Coordinates of C-alpha atoms in Angstrom, one line a residue:
Chain I
M678 CA 38.2 44.0 11.5
K679 CA 38.6 42.7 7.9
D680 CA 35.7 44.4 5.4
V681 CA 34.2 41.6 4.6
T682 CA 32.4 42.8 1.7
T683 CA 35.2 43.2 -0.7
H684 CA 36.4 39.6 -0.1
I685 CA 34.8 36.9 -2.6
P686 CA 34.7 33.7 -1.2
T687 CA 37.1 30.6 -2.4
Y688 CA 36.0 26.9 -2.7
E689 CA 37.8 26.0 0.2
D690 CA 35.9 28.1 1.7
M691 CA 32.8 26.7 1.1
L692 CA 34.4 23.1 2.3
A693 CA 34.9 24.9 5.1
A694 CA 32.0 25.9 5.8
H695 CA 29.9 22.9 4.8
E696 CA 32.2 20.9 7.6
R697 CA 31.0 23.7 10.3
I698 CA 27.5 24.1 9.7
K699 CA 26.5 20.3 9.3
P700 CA 25.4 19.9 12.5
Y701 CA 23.1 23.1 12.6
I702 CA 21.4 22.0 9.4
H703 CA 19.8 19.5 7.7
R704 CA 21.3 17.5 4.1
T705 CA 17.7 18.4 2.5
P706 CA 16.5 15.9 0.6
V707 CA 15.8 15.8 -3.7
L708 CA 12.5 15.0 -4.8
T709 CA 11.5 14.1 -8.0
S710 CA 8.3 14.1 -10.2
S711 CA 7.5 12.0 -12.8
F712 CA 4.4 14.3 -13.7
L713 CA 6.4 17.3 -14.2
N714 CA 8.9 15.3 -15.9
E715 CA 6.4 14.6 -18.3
L716 CA 5.3 18.2 -18.9
T717 CA 8.6 19.6 -19.3
G718 CA 10.4 16.9 -20.9
A719 CA 13.4 17.6 -18.7
E720 CA 14.4 15.1 -15.7
L721 CA 13.9 17.8 -12.7
F722 CA 15.8 17.1 -9.4
F723 CA 14.2 19.4 -6.5
K724 CA 16.6 20.5 -3.9
C725 CA 14.2 20.8 -1.0
E726 CA 15.7 23.6 1.2
N727 CA 11.8 24.0 1.9
F728 CA 12.5 21.8 4.4
Q729 CA 15.5 23.0 5.9
K730 CA 15.7 24.2 9.5
A731 CA 14.3 27.5 10.0
G732 CA 12.4 27.0 6.8
A733 CA 15.3 28.2 4.2
F734 CA 18.3 27.6 2.7
K735 CA 19.5 30.7 4.3
V736 CA 20.3 29.0 7.2
R737 CA 23.3 27.5 5.3
G738 CA 25.0 31.6 5.0
A739 CA 23.5 32.5 8.5
S740 CA 25.1 29.1 10.3
N741 CA 28.6 29.7 8.7
A742 CA 28.7 33.3 9.9
V743 CA 27.8 32.6 13.3
F744 CA 29.8 29.8 13.9
G745 CA 32.8 31.1 12.3
L746 CA 33.1 33.8 14.5
P747 CA 36.2 33.9 17.0
D748 CA 34.7 33.8 20.4
A749 CA 35.6 37.2 21.5
L750 CA 33.6 38.9 18.7
A751 CA 30.8 35.8 19.0
Q752 CA 30.3 37.5 22.5
R753 CA 28.6 40.7 21.2
G754 CA 26.3 38.9 19.1
V755 CA 25.2 39.2 15.2
A756 CA 22.8 41.5 13.8
T757 CA 21.3 42.2 10.8
H758 CA 18.2 44.2 9.3
S759 CA 16.3 41.8 7.0
S760 CA 12.7 40.9 8.0
G761 CA 12.2 37.9 5.9
N762 CA 14.3 34.1 6.2
H763 CA 18.0 35.5 6.9
A764 CA 16.4 37.1 10.1
L765 CA 15.0 34.1 10.8
S766 CA 18.0 31.9 10.2
L767 CA 20.7 34.0 11.8
S768 CA 18.0 33.7 15.0
Y769 CA 18.2 30.1 14.9
A770 CA 22.0 30.0 14.5
A771 CA 22.7 32.3 16.9
G772 CA 20.4 30.4 19.0
R773 CA 22.4 27.6 19.0
R774 CA 25.4 29.3 19.5
G775 CA 23.9 30.8 22.6
I776 CA 24.7 34.4 21.4
P777 CA 22.5 37.4 20.8
C778 CA 21.0 37.9 17.7
N779 CA 19.2 41.8 17.0
V780 CA 16.9 42.5 14.1
V781 CA 16.1 45.6 12.8
M782 CA 12.5 45.4 11.4
P783 CA 10.0 48.0 10.6
R784 CA 7.4 48.4 13.0
T785 CA 5.0 48.1 10.0
A786 CA 6.2 44.3 9.2
P787 CA 3.4 41.9 9.8
Q788 CA 3.7 40.5 13.3
A789 CA 3.7 36.9 12.2
K790 CA 7.4 38.1 10.9
K791 CA 7.7 39.2 14.4
D792 CA 6.3 36.4 15.8
A793 CA 8.7 34.2 13.5
V794 CA 11.8 36.2 14.7
R795 CA 11.1 35.9 18.2
G796 CA 10.2 32.2 17.8
Y797 CA 13.9 31.2 17.1
G798 CA 14.9 33.5 20.0
G799 CA 15.7 37.0 17.9
I800 CA 15.6 40.2 19.5
I801 CA 13.3 42.8 17.2
T802 CA 14.4 46.4 17.3
E803 CA 11.7 48.6 15.5
C804 CA 12.4 51.2 13.0
E805 CA 10.4 53.3 10.7
P806 CA 9.8 51.9 7.5
S807 CA 12.1 54.0 5.4
T808 CA 16.3 53.2 4.6
T809 CA 17.0 56.3 7.0
S810 CA 15.6 55.0 9.6
R811 CA 16.6 51.3 9.2
E812 CA 20.2 52.6 8.6
A813 CA 19.8 55.1 12.1
V814 CA 18.5 52.4 14.2
F815 CA 20.8 49.9 13.0
A816 CA 23.5 51.8 13.8
E817 CA 22.7 52.6 17.3
V818 CA 22.0 48.6 17.8
Q819 CA 25.5 48.2 16.3
E820 CA 26.9 50.9 18.6
R821 CA 25.3 49.5 21.5
T822 CA 26.2 45.8 21.4
G823 CA 28.9 45.3 19.4
A824 CA 27.5 42.5 17.2
E825 CA 28.7 41.6 14.4
F826 CA 26.5 42.6 10.9
V827 CA 25.8 39.5 9.1
H828 CA 24.3 40.7 5.3
P829 CA 21.4 38.5 4.2
Y830 CA 23.5 37.6 0.9
N831 CA 26.6 40.2 0.2
D832 CA 28.7 38.9 3.2
P833 CA 31.3 36.4 1.6
R834 CA 31.0 34.2 4.4
V835 CA 26.8 33.7 3.8
I836 CA 27.8 33.0 0.0
A837 CA 30.0 30.4 1.0
G838 CA 27.4 28.9 3.4
Q839 CA 24.6 29.0 0.5
G840 CA 27.1 27.2 -2.0
T841 CA 26.9 23.9 0.5
C842 CA 23.6 23.5 -0.8
S843 CA 24.6 22.3 -4.6
K844 CA 27.7 20.4 -3.1
E845 CA 25.1 18.2 -1.4
L846 CA 22.8 18.2 -4.7
M847 CA 25.8 17.1 -7.3
E848 CA 26.0 14.4 -4.6
Q849 CA 22.5 13.6 -4.3
A850 CA 21.7 13.8 -8.2
D851 CA 24.2 12.2 -10.9
G852 CA 25.2 14.2 -14.2
L853 CA 23.1 17.3 -14.0
D854 CA 23.6 19.3 -17.0
A855 CA 21.9 21.9 -15.9
V856 CA 21.4 24.0 -11.7
I857 CA 18.4 26.9 -11.6
A858 CA 17.5 28.9 -8.7
P859 CA 15.1 32.0 -7.9
I860 CA 17.8 35.1 -8.0
G861 CA 16.9 38.4 -5.8
G862 CA 20.3 39.5 -4.0
G863 CA 22.1 36.7 -5.3
G864 CA 23.0 35.0 -2.5
M865 CA 21.9 31.2 -3.6
V866 CA 22.9 31.8 -7.1
S867 CA 26.3 33.1 -6.2
G868 CA 27.0 30.2 -4.1
T869 CA 26.1 27.8 -6.5
C870 CA 28.4 29.3 -8.8
L871 CA 31.0 29.4 -6.3
T872 CA 30.6 25.5 -6.2
L873 CA 29.6 24.8 -9.5
S874 CA 32.3 26.4 -11.2
T875 CA 35.3 24.3 -9.0
L876 CA 33.4 21.2 -8.7
A877 CA 31.4 20.6 -12.1
P878 CA 31.9 23.7 -14.7
E879 CA 30.2 21.8 -17.2
V880 CA 26.8 22.4 -15.6
E881 CA 24.8 25.4 -16.5
I882 CA 23.8 28.1 -14.0
Y883 CA 20.6 29.7 -14.9
A884 CA 18.4 32.3 -12.2
A885 CA 15.0 32.8 -12.7
E886 CA 13.6 36.0 -11.7
P887 CA 10.2 37.7 -11.6
E888 CA 9.5 40.0 -14.6
Q889 CA 8.2 42.6 -11.9
A890 CA 11.6 42.7 -10.5
D891 CA 14.0 42.1 -13.1
D892 CA 16.8 44.3 -12.2
A893 CA 18.9 40.9 -12.0
Y894 CA 18.1 39.9 -15.8
R895 CA 18.5 43.7 -16.6
S896 CA 22.0 43.8 -14.7
F897 CA 23.2 40.7 -16.8
K898 CA 22.4 42.1 -20.0
A899 CA 23.5 45.5 -19.4
G900 CA 26.8 44.0 -17.8
H901 CA 26.6 46.2 -14.5
I902 CA 24.5 46.2 -11.5
I903 CA 21.0 48.1 -11.7
A904 CA 18.8 48.4 -8.8
D905 CA 15.1 48.8 -8.6
D906 CA 13.2 51.1 -6.2
A907 CA 10.7 48.8 -4.3
P908 CA 9.7 46.3 -7.4
V909 CA 6.1 45.3 -6.2
T910 CA 5.9 40.8 -6.9
I911 CA 4.1 38.0 -5.2
A912 CA 7.8 36.5 -4.7
D913 CA 8.5 38.7 -1.7
G914 CA 11.9 37.2 -1.4
L915 CA 13.1 38.3 -5.0
K916 CA 13.1 42.0 -4.5
V917 CA 16.3 43.2 -3.3
P918 CA 19.1 44.4 -5.9
L919 CA 22.7 42.5 -6.3
K920 CA 25.4 43.9 -4.3
E921 CA 29.5 43.6 -5.3
N922 CA 30.1 39.9 -4.2
T923 CA 27.4 38.8 -5.9
W924 CA 27.5 40.4 -8.8
H925 CA 31.0 39.3 -9.3
F926 CA 29.4 35.2 -9.5
V927 CA 26.5 36.5 -11.5
S928 CA 28.2 38.4 -14.4
N929 CA 31.1 35.9 -14.5
Y930 CA 29.3 32.0 -14.0
V931 CA 25.4 32.3 -14.8
T932 CA 24.5 31.0 -18.3
D933 CA 21.3 33.0 -18.6
I934 CA 18.7 34.7 -16.8
L935 CA 14.8 33.9 -17.3
T936 CA 12.0 35.9 -16.1
A937 CA 8.1 34.8 -15.3
S938 CA 5.3 36.9 -15.3
E939 CA 3.2 37.1 -11.8
D940 CA 0.6 34.9 -13.3
E941 CA 3.0 32.2 -14.4
I942 CA 4.8 32.0 -11.2
I943 CA 1.6 32.0 -9.5
D944 CA 0.7 28.6 -11.4
A945 CA 4.0 27.0 -11.0
M946 CA 3.7 27.4 -7.2
K947 CA 0.5 26.0 -7.1
L948 CA 1.1 23.4 -9.8
T949 CA 4.3 22.6 -7.3
W950 CA 2.1 22.5 -4.2
K951 CA -0.3 20.3 -6.0
R952 CA 1.7 17.7 -7.6
M953 CA 4.5 17.4 -5.5
K954 CA 2.9 18.1 -2.1
I955 CA 5.1 20.4 -1.0
V956 CA 4.4 23.7 0.8
M957 CA 7.1 26.3 -0.8
E958 CA 7.0 30.2 -1.5
A959 CA 6.3 32.1 -4.4
S960 CA 9.8 33.1 -4.4
C961 CA 10.4 29.4 -4.9
A962 CA 8.6 29.3 -8.3
P963 CA 10.2 31.1 -11.0
P964 CA 12.5 28.7 -12.0
L965 CA 9.9 26.0 -12.7
A966 CA 8.0 28.5 -14.5
T967 CA 10.9 29.4 -16.6
I968 CA 11.3 25.7 -17.2
L969 CA 7.9 25.7 -18.4
K970 CA 7.7 28.7 -20.2
N971 CA 11.4 28.1 -22.2
P972 CA 11.0 24.3 -22.8
E973 CA 13.5 24.1 -25.4
I974 CA 16.3 25.2 -23.2
F975 CA 15.9 22.5 -21.1
R976 CA 14.3 19.5 -22.8
G977 CA 16.1 16.2 -22.4
K978 CA 18.3 17.6 -19.7
R979 CA 18.8 16.7 -16.0
V980 CA 18.4 19.9 -14.0
G981 CA 18.5 20.4 -10.4
V982 CA 16.1 22.8 -9.2
I983 CA 16.7 24.8 -5.9
I984 CA 13.5 25.0 -3.8
T985 CA 14.8 28.0 -1.5
G986 CA 12.2 28.0 1.3
G987 CA 8.6 26.7 2.6
N988 CA 7.9 30.0 4.9
V989 CA 4.4 30.7 3.5
D990 CA 1.5 32.5 5.3
L991 CA -1.1 29.8 5.1
D992 CA -3.8 32.5 5.2
A993 CA -3.2 34.4 2.3
L994 CA -2.3 31.7 -0.4
P995 CA -1.8 33.8 -3.8
W996 CA -4.3 32.1 -5.7
I997 CA -7.4 32.5 -3.8
G998 CA -9.0 35.4 -4.5
R999 CA -7.5 35.6 -7.8
G1000 CA -10.1 37.1 -10.6
Chain K
M865 CA -14.2 -17.0 -8.3
K866 CA -12.6 -17.6 -4.9
D867 CA -14.8 -15.3 -2.0
V868 CA -12.0 -12.8 -1.3
T869 CA -14.2 -11.1 1.2
T870 CA -13.7 -13.6 3.8
H871 CA -10.3 -14.1 3.4
I872 CA -7.8 -12.6 6.4
P873 CA -4.6 -11.8 4.6
T874 CA -1.0 -13.4 6.2
Y875 CA 1.9 -11.5 7.1
E876 CA 3.4 -13.7 3.7
D877 CA 0.8 -12.0 2.0
M878 CA 2.0 -8.9 2.9
L879 CA 5.8 -9.8 2.0
A880 CA 4.5 -11.2 -1.3
A881 CA 2.9 -8.0 -1.7
H882 CA 5.8 -5.6 -1.2
E883 CA 8.0 -7.7 -3.7
R884 CA 5.0 -7.5 -6.2
I885 CA 4.6 -3.5 -6.0
K886 CA 7.9 -2.4 -5.5
P887 CA 8.4 -1.4 -8.7
Y888 CA 5.2 1.0 -8.9
I889 CA 5.3 2.5 -5.8
H890 CA 8.0 5.0 -3.6
R891 CA 9.8 4.0 -0.7
T892 CA 8.5 7.2 0.8
P893 CA 10.4 9.1 3.2
V894 CA 10.1 9.5 6.8
L895 CA 10.1 13.2 8.3
T896 CA 10.9 14.4 11.5
S897 CA 10.2 17.8 13.1
S898 CA 11.9 19.2 16.4
F899 CA 9.0 21.6 16.4
L900 CA 6.8 19.5 16.8
N901 CA 8.7 16.8 18.9
E902 CA 9.4 19.5 21.5
L903 CA 5.7 20.5 21.2
T904 CA 4.2 17.0 21.9
G905 CA 7.2 16.0 24.1
A906 CA 7.2 12.9 22.3
E907 CA 9.7 11.6 19.0
L908 CA 7.6 11.6 15.8
F909 CA 8.1 9.9 12.6
F910 CA 6.1 11.1 10.2
K911 CA 5.6 8.2 7.1
C912 CA 5.1 10.6 4.2
E913 CA 2.5 8.5 2.2
N914 CA 1.0 12.2 0.9
F915 CA 4.4 12.0 -1.7
Q916 CA 3.0 8.2 -2.8
K917 CA 2.4 7.6 -6.3
A918 CA -1.2 8.9 -7.1
G919 CA -0.7 11.0 -3.6
A920 CA -1.4 8.3 -1.2
F921 CA -1.0 5.1 0.6
K922 CA -3.9 3.5 -1.4
V923 CA -1.7 2.7 -4.4
R924 CA -0.3 0.0 -2.2
G925 CA -3.2 -1.9 -1.6
A926 CA -4.4 -1.2 -5.2
S927 CA -1.1 -2.2 -6.9
N928 CA -1.0 -5.5 -4.8
A929 CA -4.7 -6.5 -6.0
V930 CA -3.9 -5.3 -9.9
F931 CA -0.8 -7.0 -10.6
G932 CA -1.3 -10.1 -8.7
L933 CA -4.2 -10.9 -11.2
P934 CA -3.7 -13.9 -13.1
D935 CA -3.6 -12.9 -17.0
A936 CA -7.1 -14.3 -18.1
L937 CA -8.6 -12.2 -15.3
A938 CA -6.5 -9.2 -15.4
Q939 CA -7.2 -8.5 -19.0
R940 CA -11.3 -7.9 -18.5
G941 CA -9.7 -5.5 -16.1
V942 CA -10.6 -4.1 -12.6
A943 CA -13.5 -2.2 -11.1
T944 CA -14.6 -0.1 -7.9
H945 CA -17.1 2.9 -7.1
S946 CA -15.0 5.0 -4.5
S947 CA -14.6 8.2 -5.8
G948 CA -11.7 9.0 -3.5
N949 CA -8.0 7.9 -3.2
H950 CA -8.8 4.2 -4.0
A951 CA -10.2 5.0 -7.6
L952 CA -7.2 7.1 -8.3
S953 CA -4.7 4.6 -7.2
L954 CA -6.8 1.8 -8.7
S955 CA -6.5 3.8 -12.2
Y956 CA -3.1 4.4 -11.8
A957 CA -1.8 0.4 -11.3
A958 CA -4.0 -0.7 -13.7
G959 CA -2.5 2.1 -16.1
R960 CA 0.8 0.5 -15.4
R961 CA -0.5 -3.4 -16.1
G962 CA -2.2 -1.9 -19.3
I963 CA -5.7 -2.9 -18.5
P964 CA -8.5 -1.0 -18.1
C965 CA -9.8 0.4 -15.0
N966 CA -14.0 1.4 -14.5
V967 CA -14.9 3.4 -11.5
V968 CA -18.1 3.8 -11.1
M969 CA -19.2 7.5 -9.7
P970 CA -22.0 9.5 -8.6
R971 CA -22.5 12.2 -11.4
T972 CA -22.8 15.0 -8.7
A973 CA -19.0 14.2 -7.9
P974 CA -16.9 17.1 -8.2
Q975 CA -15.4 17.9 -11.7
A976 CA -11.9 17.9 -9.8
K977 CA -12.1 14.3 -8.5
K978 CA -13.4 13.2 -12.1
D979 CA -10.5 14.9 -13.9
A980 CA -8.5 13.3 -11.6
V981 CA -9.2 10.0 -12.1
R982 CA -9.3 10.4 -15.8
G983 CA -6.0 12.0 -15.3
Y984 CA -4.8 8.5 -14.4
G985 CA -6.5 6.6 -17.1
G986 CA -9.5 5.4 -15.5
I987 CA -12.9 4.8 -17.4
I988 CA -15.8 6.8 -15.2
T989 CA -19.2 5.2 -15.5
E990 CA -21.6 7.6 -13.8
C991 CA -24.6 6.9 -11.2
E992 CA -27.1 8.6 -9.3
P993 CA -26.2 9.7 -5.9
S994 CA -27.8 6.7 -4.3
T995 CA -26.4 3.6 -2.7
T996 CA -29.1 1.7 -4.7
S997 CA -28.0 3.5 -8.5
R998 CA -24.7 3.2 -7.6
E999 CA -25.0 -0.8 -6.9
A1000 CA -27.4 -1.1 -10.2
V1001 CA -24.7 0.7 -12.3
F1002 CA -22.0 -1.3 -10.6
A1003 CA -23.6 -4.4 -11.5
E1004 CA -24.0 -3.7 -14.8
V1005 CA -20.6 -2.5 -15.4
Q1006 CA -18.9 -5.5 -14.0
E1007 CA -21.4 -7.7 -16.0
R1008 CA -20.7 -6.0 -19.2
T1009 CA -16.7 -6.1 -18.8
G1010 CA -16.0 -9.0 -16.8
A1011 CA -13.8 -6.5 -14.5
E1012 CA -12.2 -7.6 -10.8
F1013 CA -14.1 -5.9 -8.2
V1014 CA -11.3 -4.4 -5.7
H1015 CA -12.9 -3.3 -2.9
P1016 CA -11.3 0.0 -1.4
Y1017 CA -10.3 -1.5 1.8
N1018 CA -12.3 -4.7 2.7
D1019 CA -10.2 -6.7 0.1
P1020 CA -7.5 -8.7 1.6
R1021 CA -5.2 -8.2 -1.0
V1022 CA -5.4 -4.4 -0.6
I1023 CA -4.8 -4.9 3.5
A1024 CA -1.7 -6.7 2.7
G1025 CA -1.1 -3.9 0.2
Q1026 CA -1.1 -1.2 2.9
G1027 CA 0.6 -3.6 5.4
T1028 CA 4.0 -2.9 3.3
C1029 CA 3.9 0.8 4.5
S1030 CA 4.4 0.4 8.0
K1031 CA 7.1 -2.4 7.0
E1032 CA 9.4 0.1 5.5
L1033 CA 8.4 2.7 8.1
M1034 CA 10.3 -0.2 10.9
E1035 CA 13.1 -0.5 8.6
Q1036 CA 13.2 3.3 8.2
A1037 CA 12.9 4.2 12.1
D1038 CA 14.5 2.2 14.6
G1039 CA 12.6 1.6 18.2
L1040 CA 9.4 2.7 17.4
D1041 CA 7.2 2.4 20.7
A1042 CA 3.6 3.2 18.9
V1043 CA 2.4 3.8 15.3
I1044 CA -0.6 5.9 14.5
A1045 CA -2.8 6.1 11.6
P1046 CA -6.0 7.5 10.8
I1047 CA -9.2 5.2 10.7
G1048 CA -12.0 5.3 8.2
G1049 CA -12.6 1.8 6.7
G1050 CA -9.9 0.5 8.3
G1051 CA -7.5 -0.1 5.6
M1052 CA -4.4 1.5 6.8
V1053 CA -5.0 0.4 10.6
S1054 CA -5.4 -3.3 9.3
G1055 CA -2.4 -3.5 7.3
T1056 CA -0.5 -1.7 10.2
C1057 CA -1.8 -4.6 12.2
L1058 CA -1.1 -7.1 10.0
T1059 CA 2.7 -6.1 9.8
L1060 CA 3.4 -5.4 13.1
S1061 CA 1.5 -8.0 14.7
T1062 CA 4.4 -10.7 13.4
L1063 CA 7.2 -7.8 12.9
A1064 CA 7.1 -6.3 16.0
P1065 CA 4.1 -7.2 18.5
E1066 CA 5.5 -4.9 21.0
V1067 CA 4.9 -1.6 19.5
E1068 CA 1.4 0.0 20.4
I1069 CA -0.9 0.6 17.6
Y1070 CA -3.1 3.7 18.0
A1071 CA -6.3 4.5 15.2
A1072 CA -7.1 8.3 15.4
E1073 CA -10.9 8.9 14.3
P1074 CA -12.7 12.2 13.3
E1075 CA -15.2 12.8 16.5
Q1076 CA -18.2 13.3 13.7
A1077 CA -16.9 9.9 12.0
D1078 CA -17.1 7.8 15.2
D1079 CA -18.1 4.8 14.3
A1080 CA -14.7 2.9 14.4
Y1081 CA -14.4 4.4 18.2
R1082 CA -17.8 3.4 19.5
S1083 CA -17.3 -0.1 17.4
F1084 CA -14.4 -0.6 19.4
K1085 CA -16.0 -0.2 22.7
A1086 CA -19.1 -1.9 21.7
G1087 CA -16.9 -5.0 20.3
H1088 CA -18.9 -5.2 17.0
I1089 CA -19.2 -3.1 14.0
I1090 CA -21.4 0.3 14.4
A1091 CA -22.2 1.8 11.0
D1092 CA -22.8 5.4 10.6
D1093 CA -25.0 6.6 7.9
A1094 CA -23.6 9.8 5.9
P1095 CA -21.4 11.2 8.6
V1096 CA -20.1 14.8 8.2
T1097 CA -16.5 15.6 8.8
I1098 CA -14.0 18.1 6.9
A1099 CA -11.9 14.5 6.9
D1100 CA -13.6 13.2 4.1
G1101 CA -11.6 9.9 3.4
L1102 CA -12.8 8.8 6.9
K1103 CA -16.3 9.2 7.1
V1104 CA -16.5 4.6 5.6
P1105 CA -18.0 2.2 8.2
L1106 CA -15.3 -0.9 9.2
K1107 CA -16.1 -4.0 7.4
E1108 CA -15.7 -7.8 8.3
N1109 CA -11.9 -8.0 7.2
T1110 CA -11.1 -4.7 8.7
W1111 CA -12.7 -5.6 12.3
H1112 CA -10.7 -8.9 12.5
F1113 CA -7.4 -6.4 12.7
V1114 CA -9.2 -3.4 14.1
S1115 CA -10.6 -5.6 16.9
N1116 CA -7.9 -8.1 17.6
Y1117 CA -4.6 -5.6 17.6
V1118 CA -5.5 -1.9 18.2
T1119 CA -4.1 -0.6 21.6
D1120 CA -6.7 2.4 21.6
I1121 CA -9.0 4.6 19.1
L1122 CA -8.6 8.5 19.8
T1123 CA -11.2 10.9 18.5
A1124 CA -10.5 14.5 17.8
S1125 CA -12.9 17.6 16.9
E1126 CA -13.2 19.2 13.6
D1127 CA -11.4 22.4 14.8
E1128 CA -8.8 20.1 16.3
I1129 CA -8.4 18.6 13.3
I1130 CA -8.3 21.6 10.7
D1131 CA -5.4 23.0 13.6
A1132 CA -3.3 20.1 13.5
M1133 CA -3.6 19.8 9.3
K1134 CA -2.7 23.7 9.3
L1135 CA 0.0 23.4 11.8
T1136 CA 1.7 20.4 10.3
W1137 CA 1.7 22.3 6.6
K1138 CA 3.4 25.5 8.3
R1139 CA 6.0 23.2 10.2
M1140 CA 6.6 20.0 8.3
K1141 CA 5.6 22.2 4.7
I1142 CA 4.3 19.4 3.5
V1143 CA 0.6 19.3 1.6
M1144 CA -1.6 16.7 3.4
E1145 CA -5.4 15.9 3.6
A1146 CA -7.4 16.6 6.3
S1147 CA -8.3 12.8 6.7
C1148 CA -4.3 12.8 7.7
A1149 CA -4.7 15.2 10.5
P1150 CA -6.3 12.7 13.3
P1151 CA -2.8 11.3 14.4
L1152 CA -1.1 14.7 15.1
A1153 CA -4.4 15.9 16.7
T1154 CA -5.2 13.1 19.0
I1155 CA -1.7 13.2 20.3
L1156 CA -1.4 16.7 20.9
K1157 CA -4.8 16.0 23.1
N1158 CA -3.6 13.1 24.6
P1159 CA 0.2 14.0 25.9
E1160 CA 0.2 11.3 28.7
I1161 CA 0.0 8.9 26.1
F1162 CA 2.8 9.8 23.9
R1163 CA 5.3 11.5 25.9
G1164 CA 8.4 10.0 26.0
K1165 CA 7.8 7.8 23.1
R1166 CA 9.3 7.0 19.7
V1167 CA 6.1 7.4 17.5
G1168 CA 5.7 6.3 13.8
V1169 CA 2.7 9.0 12.6
I1170 CA 1.4 7.8 8.9
I1171 CA 0.7 10.7 7.0
T1172 CA -2.0 8.6 4.5
G1173 CA -2.4 11.1 1.3
G1174 CA -1.9 14.9 -0.2
N1175 CA -4.9 15.1 -2.6
V1176 CA -6.1 18.3 -1.4
D1177 CA -8.5 20.6 -3.2
L1178 CA -5.9 23.9 -2.8
D1179 CA -8.7 26.2 -3.7
A1180 CA -11.0 25.4 -0.4
L1181 CA -8.5 25.1 2.3
P1182 CA -10.4 24.2 5.6
W1183 CA -8.7 27.1 7.6
I1184 CA -9.6 29.8 4.9
G1185 CA -12.5 31.9 5.9
R1186 CA -13.1 29.8 9.1
G1187 CA -14.9 31.9 11.8

């Protein structure tokens, strides 16, 4: 089997991904807000992946991986150990192809997350909440099923799939000067780099990150990957570290990485809900938070802002009960 | 001055309204949800007026009233005594025309509502929280300013403006069998009747109402207007009674009025937020609540659902802290 982890996807891979996944994804709308334009002094174009199938952009990469598998491999199914949007998306995509999706999740994961994965048809195998247990259980599942591992972000098929988002954005919003997306493991930012470095190399690419999980920021400044152990942030989709494939894109094509505090993230999240009337995750808020914090970078520019997902626990909103 | 309250607007009034207000409103998107389609057995097309300027469909009617005024009248401004979305919308529209908007509000109204009206440029005059005081203060404001009164829903200019929403919906979603909207004073439902009775008389028109403010339902069954005194419901935009102009449309063109309990409204509201990732008011939820409650009416049909507004107090969501 080809070692996918060392393969850097190309612009052609992204184009092929878009053709492959079109039947299974939404071409999500781009929304604007005159209030937020006035507030920031920029013209913001929000690419609303919170309206995406399974509630997040992750379905682009997951669908590309699932539908790109040859039949013989596909019938054994796919597997992952994410407990977040990637697990939902992979379950959704596998369901659309009619193949099994195995998800290894800690038994301590919130019931709501388990229910959501099962709601999309995923088969959960529980592990203990430790890396050792997760790896052992995952190896057992893969051994038993022969399922194809699809990494949440370091997989080149996944990166090529995520790159389709900024392809659509460039078709939907003319003359962008910059694009900004949140960064965790770097899948969306890498896909954005992959697409824009060929399609529109003049467009600046910014990544936005929580101060409390600023490993990508520190990696970018240091020139090599720095991984944090279990950072704590409200933006729970952004806790994971860069890996070699995403580091390739981040280190070569990103203009800068900007950070925001927890309060700035929560304020930007609430402001977006209030003014744009959309439900988005805390993990989507660092871009607007950093635009508000660094107006001199964005003033007068046309800026694409990627809203990455909308899978929120509506019973636990971060601004309620805040001191 | 023409007594506008006895004038029933025509289809041509609605067409003229659409041309007049186009520069000041959004053509809001129509969203769909495969999850909600499966759940209801219907095909639902959500017309998202929560994304409208000033956050609600009310800006259609308000803009039509404001921009239809001859210059001599307009320079004296407009006035209303709503404390809800109509006040925001009228303030927005007046601001776009550069004329004053006077809003009479009880001094006990929430600070957030006062701030929102002022945020759109409205001039607030406070009254005591009683009908007597409101009428006296409003008369004084009108006397002093000569401002044109724009009623939140009984005004034919407002009804013609609200009718532009279903005109767009019919252009955006093919072959609808039915349209459903919430009903309070009946402005949106009347506009829908106005438009569809000419444009697509075969389309059924349903109105949805809280059980706890079911005056329109009881009026419809009784054949004459019944007004409640201060009903209590989470759907606070739907507390007001029908008036003669809206009763004309409701009594002549509505297929049926359906009601939902407070719990059903809150559940439908939360379900919409969770699955469609949109922020909408409790007042928007009775349509989905009644579709879920009466599946036999809607199963197999293509149904337009009007999401009326998105101005929500994000610090006081009705499902949080519910027993």
